[in-house]
Short mmCIF file of C-alpha atoms in Angstrom, two decimals:
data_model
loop_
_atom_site.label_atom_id
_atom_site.label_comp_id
_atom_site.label_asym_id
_atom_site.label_seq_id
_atom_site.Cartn_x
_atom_site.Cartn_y
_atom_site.Cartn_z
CA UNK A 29 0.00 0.00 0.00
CA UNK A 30 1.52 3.68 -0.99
CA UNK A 31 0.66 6.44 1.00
CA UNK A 32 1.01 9.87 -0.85
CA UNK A 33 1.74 12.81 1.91
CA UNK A 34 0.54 16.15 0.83
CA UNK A 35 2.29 19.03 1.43
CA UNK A 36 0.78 22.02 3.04
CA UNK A 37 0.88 24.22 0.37
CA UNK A 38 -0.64 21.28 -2.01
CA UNK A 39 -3.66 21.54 0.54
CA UNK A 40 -4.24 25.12 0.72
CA UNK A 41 -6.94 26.80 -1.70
CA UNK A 42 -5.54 27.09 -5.44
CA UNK A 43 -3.37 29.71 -6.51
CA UNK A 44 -2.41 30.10 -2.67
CA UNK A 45 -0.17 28.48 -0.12
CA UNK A 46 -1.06 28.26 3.36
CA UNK A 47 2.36 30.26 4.24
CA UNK A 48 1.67 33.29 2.26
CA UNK A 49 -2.15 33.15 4.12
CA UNK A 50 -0.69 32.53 7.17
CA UNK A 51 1.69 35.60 6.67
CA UNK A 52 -0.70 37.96 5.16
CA UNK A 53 -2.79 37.17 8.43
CA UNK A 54 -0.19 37.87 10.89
CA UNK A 55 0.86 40.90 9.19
CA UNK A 56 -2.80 41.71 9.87
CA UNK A 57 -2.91 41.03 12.84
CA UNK A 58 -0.18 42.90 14.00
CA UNK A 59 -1.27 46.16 12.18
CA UNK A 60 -4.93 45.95 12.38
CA UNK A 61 -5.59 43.80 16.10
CA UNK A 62 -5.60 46.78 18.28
CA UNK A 63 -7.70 49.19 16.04
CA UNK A 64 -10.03 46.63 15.76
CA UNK A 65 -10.52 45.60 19.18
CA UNK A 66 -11.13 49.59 20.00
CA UNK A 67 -13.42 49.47 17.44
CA UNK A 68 -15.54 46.62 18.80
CA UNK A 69 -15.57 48.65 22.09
CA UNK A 70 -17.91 51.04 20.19
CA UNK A 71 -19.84 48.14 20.05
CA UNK A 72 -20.19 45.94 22.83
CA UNK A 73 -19.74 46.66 26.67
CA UNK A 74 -16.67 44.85 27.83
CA UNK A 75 -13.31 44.35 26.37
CA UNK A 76 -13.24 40.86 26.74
CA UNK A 77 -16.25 40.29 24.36
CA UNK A 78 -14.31 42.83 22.01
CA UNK A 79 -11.30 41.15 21.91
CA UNK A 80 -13.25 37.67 21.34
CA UNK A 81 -15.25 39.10 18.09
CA UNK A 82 -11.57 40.45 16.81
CA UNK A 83 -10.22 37.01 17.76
CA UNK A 84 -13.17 35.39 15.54
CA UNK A 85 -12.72 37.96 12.98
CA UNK A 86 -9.17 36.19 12.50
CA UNK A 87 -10.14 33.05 12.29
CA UNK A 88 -12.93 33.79 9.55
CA UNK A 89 -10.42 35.77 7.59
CA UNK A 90 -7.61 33.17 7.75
CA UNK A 91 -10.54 30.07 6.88
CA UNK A 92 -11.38 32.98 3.55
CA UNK A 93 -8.53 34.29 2.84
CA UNK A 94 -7.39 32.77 -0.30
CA UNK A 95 -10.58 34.40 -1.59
CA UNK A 96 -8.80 37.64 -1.57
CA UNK A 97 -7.98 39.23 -4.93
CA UNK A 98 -6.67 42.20 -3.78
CA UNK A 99 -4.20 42.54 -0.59
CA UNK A 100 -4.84 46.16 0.06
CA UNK A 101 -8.51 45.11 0.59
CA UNK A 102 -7.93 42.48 3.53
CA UNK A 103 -8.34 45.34 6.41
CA UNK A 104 -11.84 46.34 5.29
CA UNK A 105 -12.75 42.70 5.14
CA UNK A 106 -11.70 42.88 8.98
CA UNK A 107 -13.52 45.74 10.02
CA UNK A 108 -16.41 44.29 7.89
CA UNK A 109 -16.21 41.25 9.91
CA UNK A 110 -15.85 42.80 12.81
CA UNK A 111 -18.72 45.29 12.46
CA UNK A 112 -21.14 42.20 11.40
CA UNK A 113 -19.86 40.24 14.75
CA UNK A 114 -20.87 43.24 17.00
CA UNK A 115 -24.08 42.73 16.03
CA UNK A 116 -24.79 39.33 16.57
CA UNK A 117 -23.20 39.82 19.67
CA UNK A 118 -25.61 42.28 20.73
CA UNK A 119 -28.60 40.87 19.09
CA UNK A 120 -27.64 37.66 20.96
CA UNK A 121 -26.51 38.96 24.04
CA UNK A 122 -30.61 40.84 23.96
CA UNK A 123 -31.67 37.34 24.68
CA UNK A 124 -28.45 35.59 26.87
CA UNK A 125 -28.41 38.62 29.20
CA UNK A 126 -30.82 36.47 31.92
CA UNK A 127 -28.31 34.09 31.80
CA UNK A 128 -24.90 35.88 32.52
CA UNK A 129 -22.81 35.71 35.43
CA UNK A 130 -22.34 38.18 38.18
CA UNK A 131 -19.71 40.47 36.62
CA UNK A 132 -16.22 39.95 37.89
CA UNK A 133 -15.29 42.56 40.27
CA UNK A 134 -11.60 42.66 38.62
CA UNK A 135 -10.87 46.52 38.36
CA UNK A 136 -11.10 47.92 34.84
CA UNK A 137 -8.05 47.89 32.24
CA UNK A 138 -6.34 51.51 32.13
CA UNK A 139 -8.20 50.57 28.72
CA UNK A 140 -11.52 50.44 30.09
CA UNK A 141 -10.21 53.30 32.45
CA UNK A 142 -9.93 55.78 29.60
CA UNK A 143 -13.12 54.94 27.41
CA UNK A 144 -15.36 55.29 30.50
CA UNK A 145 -14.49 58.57 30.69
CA UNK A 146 -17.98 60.44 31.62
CA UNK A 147 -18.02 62.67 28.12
CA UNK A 148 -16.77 59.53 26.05
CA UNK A 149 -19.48 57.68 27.65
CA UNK A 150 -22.16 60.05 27.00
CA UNK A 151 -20.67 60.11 23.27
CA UNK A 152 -20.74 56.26 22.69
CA UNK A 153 -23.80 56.52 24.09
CA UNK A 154 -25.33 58.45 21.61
CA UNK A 155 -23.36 56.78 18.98
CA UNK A 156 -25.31 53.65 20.15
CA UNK A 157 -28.85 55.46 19.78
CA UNK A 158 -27.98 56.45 16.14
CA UNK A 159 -29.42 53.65 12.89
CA UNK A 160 -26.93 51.19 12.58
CA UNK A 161 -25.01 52.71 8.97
CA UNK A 162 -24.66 55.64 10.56
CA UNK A 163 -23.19 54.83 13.98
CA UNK A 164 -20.75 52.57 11.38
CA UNK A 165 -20.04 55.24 8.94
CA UNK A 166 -19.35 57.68 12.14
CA UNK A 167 -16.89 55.46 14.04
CA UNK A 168 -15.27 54.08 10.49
CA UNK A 169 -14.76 57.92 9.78
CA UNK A 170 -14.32 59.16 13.06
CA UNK A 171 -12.28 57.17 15.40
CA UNK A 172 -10.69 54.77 12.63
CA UNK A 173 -9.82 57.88 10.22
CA UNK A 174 -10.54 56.14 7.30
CA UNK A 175 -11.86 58.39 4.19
CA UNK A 176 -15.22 58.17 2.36
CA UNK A 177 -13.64 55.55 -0.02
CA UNK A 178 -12.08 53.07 2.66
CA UNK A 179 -15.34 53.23 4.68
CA UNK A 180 -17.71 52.30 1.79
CA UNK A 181 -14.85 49.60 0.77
CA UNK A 182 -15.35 48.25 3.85
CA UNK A 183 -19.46 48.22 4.15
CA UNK A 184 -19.84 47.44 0.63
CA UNK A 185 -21.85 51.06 -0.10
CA UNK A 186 -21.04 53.30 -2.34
CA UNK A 187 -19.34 56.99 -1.42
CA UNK A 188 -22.42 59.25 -1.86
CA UNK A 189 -24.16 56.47 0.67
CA UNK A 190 -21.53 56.87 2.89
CA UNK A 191 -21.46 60.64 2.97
CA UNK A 192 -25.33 60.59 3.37
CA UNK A 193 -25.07 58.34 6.31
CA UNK A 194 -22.40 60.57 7.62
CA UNK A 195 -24.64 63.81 7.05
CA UNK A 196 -27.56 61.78 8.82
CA UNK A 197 -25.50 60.22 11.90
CA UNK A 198 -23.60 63.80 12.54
CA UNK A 199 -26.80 65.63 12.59
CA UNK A 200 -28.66 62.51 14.82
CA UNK A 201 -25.90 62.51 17.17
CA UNK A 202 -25.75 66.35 17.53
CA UNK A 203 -29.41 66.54 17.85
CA UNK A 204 -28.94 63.37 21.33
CA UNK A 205 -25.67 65.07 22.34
CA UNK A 206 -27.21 68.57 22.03
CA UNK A 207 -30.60 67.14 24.85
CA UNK A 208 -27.80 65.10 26.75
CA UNK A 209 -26.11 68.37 27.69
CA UNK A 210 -29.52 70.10 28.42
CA UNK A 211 -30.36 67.58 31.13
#
């Protein structure tokens, strides 16, 4: 009986090798991890959950990689990914919030320290408030500095979408921030 051993890179998807994934996703990962865990934040309520949905983001990336064409393209996948998690999280964590734990009484992260902040809070918490494309297109533009172009790259709209949204989810949140500060 022969037994044939395939190599790695005869396994991996065609017109890829699992090394050149596993680099492009560790390049990745060391640019993008920490923006996109600070991006979840805007998203969820503890940095634990945050870092999991980045964590999961990586894995779905490095199972879909080889379906990237273009390189330059892979960190809007991520925030895409990572945008789509946040809301299953939340949508899920709607219906598992009977069921959670006593939180741990661990002392925030210098992390957690600075986004608490009372005015940040009061911020995110408008940000939370606003239709879901805008509160995306406000944070993508925002806190991630990305232009009109990345941010519609990475939600799959197109630019004059994006700036609408913008318009829309600057005037929303000034209108929330605007009876925030009046109370």
């Amino acid at each position: 009986m022969t037994v044939f051993m395939a190599s790695a890179d005869e396994l991996a998807p065609s017109g890829a090798s699992w090394t050149s994934l596993d680099v492009l996703v560790g390049e990745l990962y060391r640019s993008e991890a920490s923006n996109l865990v600070r991006l979840a934040r805007f998203f969820v309520d503890d940095r634990e959950a945050a870092e999991d949905l980045v964590q999961e983001a990586f894995i779905r990336l490095a199972r879909s990689a080889h379906k990237i064409r273009e390189r330059e393209r892979a960190p809007a996948y991520l925030r895409s990914i990572v945008l789509n998690l946040a809301r299953d999280h939340n949508r899920r964590g709607l219906v598992s919030l009977r069921h959670r734990p006593p939180a741990d009484p661990t002392p925030p992260s210098l992390d957690d320290a600075i986004v608490l902040r009372e005015d940040q809070r009061i911020v995110i918490d408008g940000l939370r408030q606003l239709p879901i494309r805008q509160r995306d297109c406000l944070v993508l533009r925002y806190y991630m500095e990305l232009g009109v172009a990345e941010i519609a790259r990475t939600l799959g709209l197109s630019p004059n979408s994006v700036k609408t949204h913008l318009s829309r989810g600057l005037r929303g949140l000034e209108q929330r921030l605007g009876s925030e500060v009046e109370q």
